[in-house]
Coordinates of C-alpha atoms and ligand atoms in Angstrom, one line a residue:
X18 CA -5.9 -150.9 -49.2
X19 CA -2.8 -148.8 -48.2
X20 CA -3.0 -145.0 -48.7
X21 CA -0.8 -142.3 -49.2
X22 CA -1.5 -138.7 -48.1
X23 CA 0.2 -136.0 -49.1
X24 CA -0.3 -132.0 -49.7
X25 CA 1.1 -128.3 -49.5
X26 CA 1.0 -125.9 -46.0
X27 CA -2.8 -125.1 -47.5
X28 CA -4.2 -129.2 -47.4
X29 CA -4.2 -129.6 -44.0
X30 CA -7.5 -129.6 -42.9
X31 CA -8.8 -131.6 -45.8
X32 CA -5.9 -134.4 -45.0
X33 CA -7.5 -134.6 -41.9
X34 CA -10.5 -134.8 -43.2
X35 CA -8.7 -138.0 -44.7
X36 CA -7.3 -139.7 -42.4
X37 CA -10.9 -139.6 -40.5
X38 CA -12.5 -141.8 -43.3
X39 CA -9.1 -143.5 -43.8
X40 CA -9.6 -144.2 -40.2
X41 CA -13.6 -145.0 -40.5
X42 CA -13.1 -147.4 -43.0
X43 CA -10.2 -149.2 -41.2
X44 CA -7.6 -148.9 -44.4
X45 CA -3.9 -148.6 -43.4
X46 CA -2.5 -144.5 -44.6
X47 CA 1.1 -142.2 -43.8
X48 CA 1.0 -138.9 -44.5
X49 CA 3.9 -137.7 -45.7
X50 CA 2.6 -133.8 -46.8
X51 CA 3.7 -130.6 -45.0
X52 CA 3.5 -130.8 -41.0
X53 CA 3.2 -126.7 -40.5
X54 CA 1.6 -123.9 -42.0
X55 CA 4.8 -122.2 -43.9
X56 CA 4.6 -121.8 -47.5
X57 CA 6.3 -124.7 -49.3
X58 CA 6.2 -126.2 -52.5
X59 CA 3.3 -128.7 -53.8
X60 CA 5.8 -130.5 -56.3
X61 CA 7.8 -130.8 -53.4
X62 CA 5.2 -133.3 -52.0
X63 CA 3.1 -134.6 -54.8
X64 CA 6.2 -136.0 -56.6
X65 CA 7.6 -138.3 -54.2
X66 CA 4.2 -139.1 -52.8
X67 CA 2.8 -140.2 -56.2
X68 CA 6.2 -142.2 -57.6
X69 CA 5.4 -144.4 -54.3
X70 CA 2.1 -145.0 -55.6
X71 CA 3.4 -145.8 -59.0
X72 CA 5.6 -148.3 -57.4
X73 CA 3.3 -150.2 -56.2
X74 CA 4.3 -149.7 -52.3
X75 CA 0.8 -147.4 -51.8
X76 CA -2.8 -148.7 -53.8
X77 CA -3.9 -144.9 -53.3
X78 CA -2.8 -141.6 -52.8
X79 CA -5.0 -138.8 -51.2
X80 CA -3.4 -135.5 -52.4
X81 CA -4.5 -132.1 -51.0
X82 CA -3.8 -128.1 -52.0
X83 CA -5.2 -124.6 -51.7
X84 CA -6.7 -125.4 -55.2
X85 CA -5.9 -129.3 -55.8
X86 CA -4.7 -127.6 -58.8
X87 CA -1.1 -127.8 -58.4
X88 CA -1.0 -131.0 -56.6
X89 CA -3.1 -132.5 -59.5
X90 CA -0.6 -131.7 -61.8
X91 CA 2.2 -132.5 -60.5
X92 CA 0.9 -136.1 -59.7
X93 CA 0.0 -137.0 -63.3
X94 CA 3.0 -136.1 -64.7
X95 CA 4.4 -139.4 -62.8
X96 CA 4.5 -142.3 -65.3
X97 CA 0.9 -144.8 -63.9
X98 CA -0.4 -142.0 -62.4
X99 CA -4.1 -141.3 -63.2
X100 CA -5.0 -138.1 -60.5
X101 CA -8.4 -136.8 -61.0
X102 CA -8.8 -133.0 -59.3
X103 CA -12.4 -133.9 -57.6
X104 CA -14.9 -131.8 -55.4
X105 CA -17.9 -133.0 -56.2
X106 CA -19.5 -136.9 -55.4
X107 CA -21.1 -137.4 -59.0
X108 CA -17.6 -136.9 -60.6
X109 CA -15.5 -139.0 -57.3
X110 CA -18.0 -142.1 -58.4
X111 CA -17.5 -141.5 -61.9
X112 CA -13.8 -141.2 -61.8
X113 CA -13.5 -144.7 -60.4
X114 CA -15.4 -146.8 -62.1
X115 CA -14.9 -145.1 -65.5
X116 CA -10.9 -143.6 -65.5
X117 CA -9.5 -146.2 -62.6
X118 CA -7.9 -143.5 -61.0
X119 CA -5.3 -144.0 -58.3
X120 CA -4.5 -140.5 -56.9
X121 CA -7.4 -138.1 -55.6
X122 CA -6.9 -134.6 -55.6
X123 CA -8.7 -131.6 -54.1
X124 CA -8.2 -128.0 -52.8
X125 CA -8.9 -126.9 -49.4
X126 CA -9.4 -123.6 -50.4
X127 CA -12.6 -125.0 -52.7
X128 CA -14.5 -127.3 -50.7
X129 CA -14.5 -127.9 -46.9
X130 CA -14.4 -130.9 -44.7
X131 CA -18.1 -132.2 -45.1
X132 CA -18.1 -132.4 -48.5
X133 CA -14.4 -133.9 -49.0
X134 CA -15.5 -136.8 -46.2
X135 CA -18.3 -137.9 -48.7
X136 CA -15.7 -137.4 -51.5
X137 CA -13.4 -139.3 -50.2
X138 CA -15.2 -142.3 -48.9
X139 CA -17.5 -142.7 -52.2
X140 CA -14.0 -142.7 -54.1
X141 CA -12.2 -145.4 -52.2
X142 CA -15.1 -147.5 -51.9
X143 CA -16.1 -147.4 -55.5
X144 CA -14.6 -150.1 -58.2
X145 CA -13.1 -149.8 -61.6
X146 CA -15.9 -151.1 -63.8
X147 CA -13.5 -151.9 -66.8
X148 CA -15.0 -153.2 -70.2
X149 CA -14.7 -150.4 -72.6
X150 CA -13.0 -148.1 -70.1
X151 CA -10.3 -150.2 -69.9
X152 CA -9.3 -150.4 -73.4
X153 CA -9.4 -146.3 -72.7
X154 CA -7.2 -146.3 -70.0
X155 CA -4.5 -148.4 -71.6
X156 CA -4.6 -145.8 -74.4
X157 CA -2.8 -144.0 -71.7
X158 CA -0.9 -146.3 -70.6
X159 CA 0.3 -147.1 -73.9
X160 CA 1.4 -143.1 -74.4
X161 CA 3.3 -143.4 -71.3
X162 CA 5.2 -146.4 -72.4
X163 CA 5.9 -145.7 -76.0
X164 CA 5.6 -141.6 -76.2
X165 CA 2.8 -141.8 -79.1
X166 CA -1.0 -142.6 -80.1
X167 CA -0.4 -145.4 -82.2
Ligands
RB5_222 C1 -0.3 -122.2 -52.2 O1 -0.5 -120.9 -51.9 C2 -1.1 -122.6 -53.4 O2 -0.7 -121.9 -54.6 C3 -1.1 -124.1 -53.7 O3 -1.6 -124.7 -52.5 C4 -2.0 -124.6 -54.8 O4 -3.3 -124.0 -54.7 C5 -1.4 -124.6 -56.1 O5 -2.0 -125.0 -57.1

């Protein structure tokens, strides 16, 4: 599993909080987000960070904000991206094995470290249970490709 981490001035305690699991768990990361506290733009960093998961060069990407809000955003408007904006475990478990989502964002301004680490860890280590939610996520899919529901 490779990871990519990425996030605003206001996501860099919780992409530490990262690359601790990351490290924990043994999977490979970079972390490409902001590398001091001045104010910068999250599109800046979710953009390129999420086309390289879409590519197929990362599996993951860990994405971090003051809300996740921004970063969220900005990620799923990448074609193959499915980003789910996440600060709670029930919903980290659930966004794997039902929506196969392949960027996770939070804010750092929401939750703090503790929390993130069981976050984090319950969604890279949880599968995509497919069956009926894969015929849902190629709905998506299928809008990306083709620009309609039908
Ligand atoms: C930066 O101040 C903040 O707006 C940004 O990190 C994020 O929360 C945006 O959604």
């Amino acid at each position: 599993m490779k990871v990519i981490i990425t996030g605003d001035h206001a996501g860099m305690v919780l992409r530490n909080a990262a690359k601790e699991v990351l490290d924990e768990l043994g999977f490979e990361y970079e972390d490409v987000g902001a590398d001091c506290l001045s104010s910068v733009d999250y599109p800046d960093y979710a953009l390129p960070a999420a086309e390289r998961v879409a590519n197929g060069e990362f599996d993951r990407g860990i994405f971090v904000c003051g809300t996740g809000i921004g970063i969220s955003i900005s990620a799923n408007k990448v074609k193959g991206i499915r980003c789910a904006l996440t600060h709670d475990v029930f919903s980290a478990k659930a966004t794997r094995l039902h929506n196969d989502t392949n960027v996770l964002a939070m804010g750092e301004r929401v939750i703090g470290p503790g929390l993130a680490k069981e976050i984090i860890e319950t969604w890279l280590t949880t599968e995509f249970e497919g069956g009926r939610h894969e015929k849902r996520v190629n709905k998506i899919s299928h809008y990306e490709e083709h620009g309609c529901s039908k």
